[in-house]
Structures are given as C-alpha cells and as structure tokens.
Amino acid sequence: MASFYRRLAIIIALVGGISGGVIYFTVDIHTFRYLTVFQPRSLVIVALLMVVGMYFDGTRLLHLVRIAGMRITLLQAVQVIFSNYFLALLTPGAAGGAVAQVVFLRRAGVPTAIATVVVLIRTLMSILFLFICLPLIFYYDPGLLPWIAPKVLIIASLLIIVCCGAGVWFLRSTASIKFLVFLTKRMKSRRRKRVFRWYRDIRGAVFMMLAAPLAMLRVFLESAASLLALYSMVPVLFAGLGVAVDWPLVLGRMIFLNILLYFAPTPGGSGIAEGAFVVLFKQVLPVGTVGILAVAWRIIAEYLPFTIGLYFSVKVFGRDFLLNRQNKE
C-alpha cells in the first residue's frame, strides 16, 4: 500500500509540476485581463458536455456487453469508464486503463475472455472514428502540419482507413494464422504465447463486430457522440473568454491531439498533452491564455475523472484492491 501511495504522490507532483510549468511559461500581463472577463456559465455547459460524453460512453459499453450475450447496469458501465481514467494515469502509456476495465467488468459478472474483447472493441471504435475524421481535418485545416502538403496528408489518412479495412479482411482469413505462425516461429515461448494471445483477442473482436453489423453501427455512433461531446468542452472554454471560436478547426485539432495521446509513453499522456495543446492552439487564442486553458482542460477532462475513478475503485473493491494491483505489477 505504501508503494501505491508513493506512486500516487509522484503522479500528483508530476501533474502539479507540469501544470505549474505550462502556466509559468505562457502567462503574461494579458492573462489576468482575459480571466476577469471569463463567463462562468461556460463551466456549466462544460459540465453538461461531460455528462453527455460519459453517458454515451456508458451506453456503448452496455451495448457491447449485450452484443456479447451478457448484461451489466449503466452504473457498472460508468464505473468501468472511470476506472479506465484512474489506472491510466498511474501507468506508463496508460496501459493500466485496459486492465482496470477488465477487472470491473469481471466484477459485474462478465467473463475475462469476453471482457477483454469488449474493452478492445471499445478502444478500436474510438480509434476508428478518429482515423475516419483525419481526411476532413487535414482538408479543412491545412495549417495543422504546415511542413507537409495537405494533399499528402489526406492521401495518407485515407490509406490508413483502407489498411484498417484490409486488416479486418486479413484477420477473418486463415492466412492470418499461417502468417503469424511463420512470423513467430523463432520467438521465445513466452513472447510467442503473448503474441498469440493478442491475436486471439483481436480476431475475436473482429468476429464479434462483424456478427452484429447494425448493433456495431450503433456503438460506433455512440462512440462518435461521446468523443465529440468531450472534445467540445475545449471550444466552450475558449468561448468563455470571449474568443471567436472556429468549432470545426478546434474539434479537428482536439481529434488530432487525442490520436497522438494514444501513443504517448507518459502516464495518462501527462506533459505531452499540455505541450501539444499549447503548440496547437497558441495561434488561435489570446496571448497569455493558452497555458491556463491547457491546464483547465486537463483538470476537467482527465484529473477530475481520475479522482472519481479512485473513489469507485476503493468503494467497489476496498483499499485492498490498490494493494493487490500493486503486487501484481
């Protein structure tokens, strides 16, 4: 338990240091002038958007579990969602988030094998929506990556989508298992078993998605609604400062940022998220406000759900849950 509290203290110190550094290096004489005109009602809208985002995240999980032939309640789904935020912030690369989701689903009566596939599909649905948005983002916002021609970015993003479709077709075929056997025949036994376990989970997710196309379309639309609601919190914060907001541009950059965060090696993307936010929005925000808004976004979108996830983890499993997870690591 002491080890957990030590890790928690390190995370809090890291988050506090990053937030303080971002504010310190971006604040100037104009900051307080803009803060005095901030409209508090925007925080109410942000809270409503968070509720909407979490609601659709919960319903898509309910429907995924139902597709797998199981049942959970909306409260259990919400606990799964917030547990993801909790352990994701405590582990490098947010790896603990998936583990936490499986643990909570098991607690709700979902077998481990099914829970693993459900969590994987939930993640894939989010990534698929983000990738589908990429061509539109690069078309509408050519200044996002100015050193690369917009046409090249659009073609590359379309190729990514095509590759996703080809990957699904490949996993359905028997050629995928033959290819994997050839690829792993010189690997050590432990690593080979891990690769095949991942293959089994991904292939199971693909077959589960293809078995109920209409239900999966509903899950995909719920994923889109959830993500768009959560990302819309950022332009609402901008509007609270009286900034003229280009909603498609801001949402597009938030989608691009969150794609990057899927590959961030730091716990919960700490540091990378704030830094990328500053880089992406410093040209569209008033001088001296980008750091404050970066920290406000992270507190609302990440650290508040982290706290709720901590509460649910202790409430559902007790303090021993933290100790057991630490010992397994």
Short mmCIF file of C-alpha atoms in Angstrom, two decimals:
data_model
loop_
_atom_site.label_atom_id
_atom_site.label_comp_id
_atom_site.label_asym_id
_atom_site.label_seq_id
_atom_site.Cartn_x
_atom_site.Cartn_y
_atom_site.Cartn_z
CA MET A 1 0.00 0.00 0.00
CA ALA A 2 2.87 2.34 0.81
CA SER A 3 4.19 1.75 -2.70
CA PHE A 4 0.84 2.78 -4.17
CA TYR A 5 0.73 5.97 -2.14
CA ARG A 6 4.29 6.72 -3.20
CA ARG A 7 3.32 6.33 -6.86
CA LEU A 8 0.23 8.46 -6.31
CA ALA A 9 2.36 11.17 -4.70
CA ILE A 10 4.78 11.06 -7.65
CA ILE A 11 1.89 11.41 -10.14
CA ILE A 12 0.43 14.34 -8.19
CA ALA A 13 3.84 16.01 -8.06
CA LEU A 14 4.37 15.35 -11.79
CA VAL A 15 0.96 16.73 -12.73
CA GLY A 16 1.41 19.73 -10.45
CA GLY A 17 4.88 20.44 -11.81
CA ILE A 18 3.77 20.15 -15.43
CA SER A 19 0.69 22.32 -14.86
CA GLY A 20 2.70 24.93 -12.99
CA GLY A 21 5.40 24.95 -15.67
CA VAL A 22 2.89 25.32 -18.51
CA ILE A 23 1.23 28.27 -16.76
CA TYR A 24 4.54 29.88 -15.77
CA PHE A 25 5.97 29.82 -19.29
CA THR A 26 2.79 31.01 -21.03
CA VAL A 27 1.34 33.59 -18.62
CA ASP A 28 1.88 37.29 -19.25
CA ILE A 29 0.41 40.69 -18.48
CA HIS A 30 -2.68 39.98 -20.62
CA THR A 31 -3.65 36.79 -18.78
CA PHE A 32 -5.48 38.36 -15.84
CA ARG A 33 -7.36 40.75 -18.10
CA TYR A 34 -8.85 37.85 -20.02
CA LEU A 35 -9.57 35.87 -16.85
CA THR A 36 -11.62 38.74 -15.44
CA VAL A 37 -13.99 38.57 -18.43
CA PHE A 38 -14.36 34.78 -18.26
CA GLN A 39 -18.05 33.78 -18.33
CA PRO A 40 -18.80 31.24 -15.54
CA ARG A 41 -21.80 29.87 -17.46
CA SER A 42 -19.37 28.21 -19.84
CA LEU A 43 -18.36 25.91 -16.96
CA VAL A 44 -21.99 24.80 -16.66
CA ILE A 45 -22.02 23.94 -20.37
CA VAL A 46 -18.72 22.10 -19.97
CA ALA A 47 -20.21 20.05 -17.11
CA LEU A 48 -23.24 19.18 -19.25
CA LEU A 49 -20.98 18.13 -22.15
CA MET A 50 -19.01 15.89 -19.81
CA VAL A 51 -22.22 14.24 -18.60
CA VAL A 52 -23.33 13.70 -22.22
CA GLY A 53 -19.93 12.30 -23.18
CA MET A 54 -19.84 9.90 -20.24
CA TYR A 55 -23.45 8.86 -20.84
CA PHE A 56 -22.80 7.81 -24.44
CA ASP A 57 -19.54 6.15 -23.37
CA GLY A 58 -21.56 4.16 -20.85
CA THR A 59 -24.33 3.19 -23.28
CA ARG A 60 -21.89 2.00 -25.91
CA LEU A 61 -20.29 -0.26 -23.27
CA LEU A 62 -23.74 -1.55 -22.30
CA HIS A 63 -24.48 -2.38 -25.92
CA LEU A 64 -21.10 -4.02 -26.49
CA VAL A 65 -21.64 -6.28 -23.49
CA ARG A 66 -25.15 -7.03 -24.75
CA ILE A 67 -23.77 -7.99 -28.18
CA ALA A 68 -21.52 -10.46 -26.36
CA GLY A 69 -24.59 -12.01 -24.72
CA MET A 70 -24.09 -10.53 -21.23
CA ARG A 71 -25.78 -7.81 -19.16
CA ILE A 72 -24.48 -5.00 -16.96
CA THR A 73 -26.16 -1.93 -15.49
CA LEU A 74 -25.46 1.66 -16.50
CA LEU A 75 -23.87 2.29 -13.09
CA GLN A 76 -21.49 -0.63 -13.62
CA ALA A 77 -20.65 0.73 -17.07
CA VAL A 78 -19.89 4.15 -15.58
CA GLN A 79 -17.61 2.53 -13.01
CA VAL A 80 -15.72 0.77 -15.82
CA ILE A 81 -15.27 4.07 -17.65
CA PHE A 82 -13.94 6.00 -14.66
CA SER A 83 -11.68 3.12 -13.61
CA ASN A 84 -10.01 3.50 -17.00
CA TYR A 85 -9.14 7.13 -16.20
CA PHE A 86 -7.86 6.13 -12.78
CA LEU A 87 -5.32 3.43 -13.64
CA ALA A 88 -4.43 5.01 -16.99
CA LEU A 89 -2.96 8.00 -15.16
CA LEU A 90 -0.96 5.74 -12.84
CA THR A 91 0.74 3.64 -15.51
CA PRO A 92 3.13 4.42 -18.40
CA GLY A 93 1.38 4.59 -21.75
CA ALA A 94 -1.99 4.42 -19.94
CA ALA A 95 -1.61 0.61 -20.02
CA GLY A 96 -3.39 0.17 -16.70
CA GLY A 97 -6.64 1.59 -18.08
CA ALA A 98 -7.45 -1.57 -20.05
CA VAL A 99 -6.62 -3.75 -17.05
CA ALA A 100 -8.94 -1.73 -14.81
CA GLN A 101 -11.80 -2.05 -17.30
CA VAL A 102 -11.44 -5.83 -17.44
CA VAL A 103 -11.32 -6.05 -13.63
CA PHE A 104 -14.51 -4.01 -13.22
CA LEU A 105 -16.30 -5.98 -15.95
CA ARG A 106 -15.34 -9.22 -14.22
CA ARG A 107 -16.77 -7.79 -11.02
CA ALA A 108 -20.01 -7.13 -12.94
CA GLY A 109 -20.17 -10.82 -13.94
CA VAL A 110 -18.60 -10.65 -17.41
CA PRO A 111 -16.07 -13.50 -18.02
CA THR A 112 -12.47 -12.40 -18.53
CA ALA A 113 -12.29 -13.53 -22.17
CA ILE A 114 -15.44 -11.60 -23.11
CA ALA A 115 -14.42 -8.58 -21.01
CA THR A 116 -11.05 -8.43 -22.79
CA VAL A 117 -12.70 -8.46 -26.22
CA VAL A 118 -15.27 -5.83 -25.18
CA VAL A 119 -12.55 -3.49 -23.88
CA LEU A 120 -10.56 -3.98 -27.06
CA ILE A 121 -13.58 -3.18 -29.28
CA ARG A 122 -14.36 -0.10 -27.18
CA THR A 123 -10.85 1.17 -27.86
CA LEU A 124 -10.96 0.23 -31.55
CA MET A 125 -14.27 2.07 -32.05
CA SER A 126 -12.75 5.27 -30.68
CA ILE A 127 -9.60 4.95 -32.78
CA LEU A 128 -11.63 4.13 -35.91
CA PHE A 129 -13.76 7.26 -35.51
CA LEU A 130 -10.67 9.43 -35.01
CA PHE A 131 -8.96 7.99 -38.10
CA ILE A 132 -12.09 8.43 -40.23
CA CYS A 133 -12.08 12.12 -39.27
CA LEU A 134 -8.46 12.63 -40.33
CA PRO A 135 -9.04 13.32 -44.06
CA LEU A 136 -11.63 16.00 -43.23
CA ILE A 137 -9.33 17.52 -40.61
CA PHE A 138 -6.39 17.84 -42.99
CA TYR A 139 -8.63 19.20 -45.74
CA TYR A 140 -10.22 21.86 -43.54
CA ASP A 141 -7.08 22.74 -41.55
CA PRO A 142 -4.06 22.74 -43.93
CA GLY A 143 -2.03 24.66 -41.34
CA LEU A 144 -2.13 21.80 -38.86
CA LEU A 145 1.08 20.29 -40.23
CA PRO A 146 2.34 23.09 -42.49
CA TRP A 147 5.58 21.32 -43.46
CA ILE A 148 3.61 18.53 -45.19
CA ALA A 149 1.38 19.19 -48.21
CA PRO A 150 -2.33 18.83 -47.32
CA LYS A 151 -2.88 16.51 -50.30
CA VAL A 152 -0.20 14.15 -48.97
CA LEU A 153 -1.81 14.14 -45.51
CA ILE A 154 -5.26 13.45 -46.94
CA ILE A 155 -3.97 10.57 -49.08
CA ALA A 156 -2.02 9.14 -46.12
CA SER A 157 -5.06 9.27 -43.84
CA LEU A 158 -7.23 7.61 -46.49
CA LEU A 159 -4.62 4.88 -46.83
CA ILE A 160 -4.75 4.32 -43.06
CA ILE A 161 -8.52 3.79 -43.29
CA VAL A 162 -8.09 1.39 -46.23
CA CYS A 163 -5.42 -0.51 -44.29
CA CYS A 164 -7.82 -0.86 -41.36
CA GLY A 165 -10.39 -2.43 -43.68
CA ALA A 166 -7.76 -4.70 -45.23
CA GLY A 167 -6.61 -5.72 -41.75
CA VAL A 168 -10.15 -6.79 -40.84
CA TRP A 169 -10.41 -8.87 -44.03
CA PHE A 170 -6.99 -10.44 -43.36
CA LEU A 171 -7.87 -11.38 -39.78
CA ARG A 172 -11.02 -13.15 -41.00
CA SER A 173 -9.00 -15.38 -43.30
CA THR A 174 -6.99 -18.47 -42.37
CA ALA A 175 -3.96 -16.81 -43.95
CA SER A 176 -3.57 -14.64 -40.84
CA ILE A 177 -2.86 -17.61 -38.56
CA LYS A 178 -0.42 -19.10 -41.08
CA PHE A 179 1.37 -15.77 -41.36
CA LEU A 180 1.55 -15.45 -37.56
CA VAL A 181 2.97 -18.96 -37.19
CA PHE A 182 5.68 -18.13 -39.74
CA LEU A 183 6.39 -14.77 -38.11
CA THR A 184 6.76 -16.12 -34.57
CA LYS A 185 8.41 -19.48 -35.13
CA ARG A 186 11.79 -18.18 -33.91
CA MET A 187 10.43 -16.27 -30.94
CA LYS A 188 10.87 -17.42 -27.36
CA SER A 189 7.96 -19.41 -25.98
CA ARG A 190 6.74 -16.74 -23.56
CA ARG A 191 6.77 -13.97 -26.16
CA ARG A 192 5.15 -16.27 -28.74
CA LYS A 193 2.29 -17.05 -26.33
CA ARG A 194 1.80 -13.34 -25.69
CA VAL A 195 1.62 -12.60 -29.43
CA PHE A 196 -0.92 -15.38 -29.98
CA ARG A 197 -2.99 -14.15 -27.03
CA TRP A 198 -3.14 -10.70 -28.61
CA TYR A 199 -4.02 -12.27 -31.96
CA ARG A 200 -6.83 -14.28 -30.38
CA ASP A 201 -8.27 -11.19 -28.67
CA ILE A 202 -8.10 -9.02 -31.79
CA ARG A 203 -9.54 -11.75 -34.03
CA GLY A 204 -12.31 -12.37 -31.52
CA ALA A 205 -13.09 -8.65 -31.53
CA VAL A 206 -13.25 -8.60 -35.34
CA PHE A 207 -15.65 -11.57 -35.50
CA MET A 208 -17.80 -10.07 -32.75
CA MET A 209 -18.07 -6.77 -34.66
CA LEU A 210 -18.91 -8.48 -37.95
CA ALA A 211 -21.51 -10.76 -36.34
CA ALA A 212 -23.80 -7.83 -35.49
CA PRO A 213 -23.17 -5.03 -38.02
CA LEU A 214 -26.24 -2.92 -37.14
CA ALA A 215 -25.55 -3.12 -33.42
CA MET A 216 -21.91 -2.22 -34.05
CA LEU A 217 -23.00 0.76 -36.15
CA ARG A 218 -24.96 1.97 -33.13
CA VAL A 219 -21.89 1.51 -30.93
CA PHE A 220 -19.80 3.44 -33.46
CA LEU A 221 -22.28 6.34 -33.48
CA GLU A 222 -22.31 6.36 -29.68
CA SER A 223 -18.52 6.47 -29.73
CA ALA A 224 -18.64 9.47 -32.05
CA ALA A 225 -21.24 11.25 -29.89
CA SER A 226 -19.22 10.61 -26.73
CA LEU A 227 -15.92 11.83 -28.16
CA LEU A 228 -17.40 14.89 -29.85
CA ALA A 229 -19.16 15.91 -26.63
CA LEU A 230 -15.96 15.56 -24.60
CA TYR A 231 -13.84 17.41 -27.17
CA SER A 232 -16.45 20.18 -27.41
CA MET A 233 -15.57 21.19 -23.86
CA VAL A 234 -12.47 22.91 -25.27
CA PRO A 235 -14.17 25.37 -27.69
CA VAL A 236 -16.71 26.12 -24.95
CA LEU A 237 -13.83 27.10 -22.64
CA PHE A 238 -12.45 29.27 -25.44
CA ALA A 239 -15.84 30.94 -25.87
CA GLY A 240 -15.91 31.62 -22.13
CA LEU A 241 -13.03 34.02 -22.66
CA GLY A 242 -14.92 35.80 -25.41
CA VAL A 243 -12.79 34.22 -28.15
CA ALA A 244 -14.36 33.85 -31.61
CA VAL A 245 -14.33 30.06 -31.96
CA ASP A 246 -13.89 28.16 -35.21
CA TRP A 247 -15.55 24.96 -33.97
CA PRO A 248 -14.51 22.61 -36.83
CA LEU A 249 -10.89 23.74 -36.53
CA VAL A 250 -10.77 23.35 -32.74
CA LEU A 251 -12.53 19.98 -32.78
CA GLY A 252 -10.25 18.80 -35.58
CA ARG A 253 -7.15 19.71 -33.63
CA MET A 254 -8.53 18.05 -30.50
CA ILE A 255 -9.09 14.87 -32.50
CA PHE A 256 -5.54 15.06 -33.86
CA LEU A 257 -4.19 15.65 -30.35
CA ASN A 258 -6.03 12.68 -28.91
CA ILE A 259 -4.72 10.42 -31.66
CA LEU A 260 -1.23 11.41 -30.55
CA LEU A 261 -2.11 10.65 -26.92
CA TYR A 262 -2.87 7.02 -27.79
CA PHE A 263 0.87 6.64 -28.41
CA ALA A 264 2.11 8.81 -25.52
CA PRO A 265 4.60 6.93 -23.30
CA THR A 266 3.90 9.02 -20.19
CA PRO A 267 1.19 8.15 -17.61
CA GLY A 268 -2.10 9.46 -18.99
CA GLY A 269 -0.17 11.48 -21.58
CA SER A 270 0.95 13.92 -18.86
CA GLY A 271 3.26 16.59 -20.23
CA ILE A 272 2.71 15.59 -23.84
CA ALA A 273 -0.98 16.57 -23.73
CA GLU A 274 -0.30 20.01 -22.23
CA GLY A 275 2.65 20.71 -24.53
CA ALA A 276 0.79 19.64 -27.67
CA PHE A 277 -2.23 21.71 -26.62
CA VAL A 278 -0.05 24.82 -26.32
CA VAL A 279 1.54 24.20 -29.73
CA LEU A 280 -1.78 23.54 -31.48
CA PHE A 281 -3.75 26.45 -30.02
CA LYS A 282 -1.30 29.23 -29.24
CA GLN A 283 -2.04 30.86 -32.61
CA VAL A 284 -5.83 30.85 -32.17
CA LEU A 285 -6.02 32.06 -28.55
CA PRO A 286 -5.34 35.46 -26.99
CA VAL A 287 -1.78 35.96 -25.76
CA GLY A 288 -1.23 34.59 -22.28
CA THR A 289 -4.29 32.32 -22.12
CA VAL A 290 -3.20 29.09 -23.83
CA GLY A 291 -1.39 27.71 -20.76
CA ILE A 292 -4.29 28.42 -18.40
CA LEU A 293 -6.75 26.76 -20.79
CA ALA A 294 -4.44 23.77 -21.32
CA VAL A 295 -4.35 23.13 -17.58
CA ALA A 296 -8.11 23.76 -17.20
CA TRP A 297 -8.83 21.26 -19.98
CA ARG A 298 -6.65 18.59 -18.35
CA ILE A 299 -8.20 19.12 -14.93
CA ILE A 300 -11.73 18.78 -16.29
CA ALA A 301 -11.13 16.06 -18.87
CA GLU A 302 -8.55 13.90 -17.06
CA TYR A 303 -7.86 14.69 -13.43
CA LEU A 304 -11.49 15.02 -12.30
CA PRO A 305 -12.44 11.63 -13.86
CA PHE A 306 -9.24 10.21 -12.29
CA THR A 307 -10.50 11.26 -8.84
CA ILE A 308 -13.93 9.73 -9.49
CA GLY A 309 -12.24 6.53 -10.69
CA LEU A 310 -10.20 6.38 -7.48
CA TYR A 311 -13.41 6.71 -5.47
CA PHE A 312 -15.15 3.90 -7.38
CA SER A 313 -12.10 1.63 -7.11
CA VAL A 314 -11.97 1.97 -3.33
CA LYS A 315 -15.77 1.78 -2.95
CA VAL A 316 -16.20 -1.35 -5.07
CA PHE A 317 -13.07 -3.31 -4.14
CA GLY A 318 -11.89 -1.66 -0.94
CA ARG A 319 -8.40 -0.42 -0.19
CA ASP A 320 -7.02 -3.95 -0.71
CA PHE A 321 -7.71 -3.53 -4.45
CA LEU A 322 -4.92 -0.97 -4.67
CA LEU A 323 -2.54 -3.26 -2.81
CA ASN A 324 -3.41 -6.27 -4.96
CA ARG A 325 -2.91 -4.37 -8.21
CA GLN A 326 0.43 -3.12 -6.94
CA ASN A 327 1.59 -6.62 -6.02
CA LYS A 328 0.64 -7.98 -9.46
CA GLU A 329 2.77 -5.31 -11.11
#
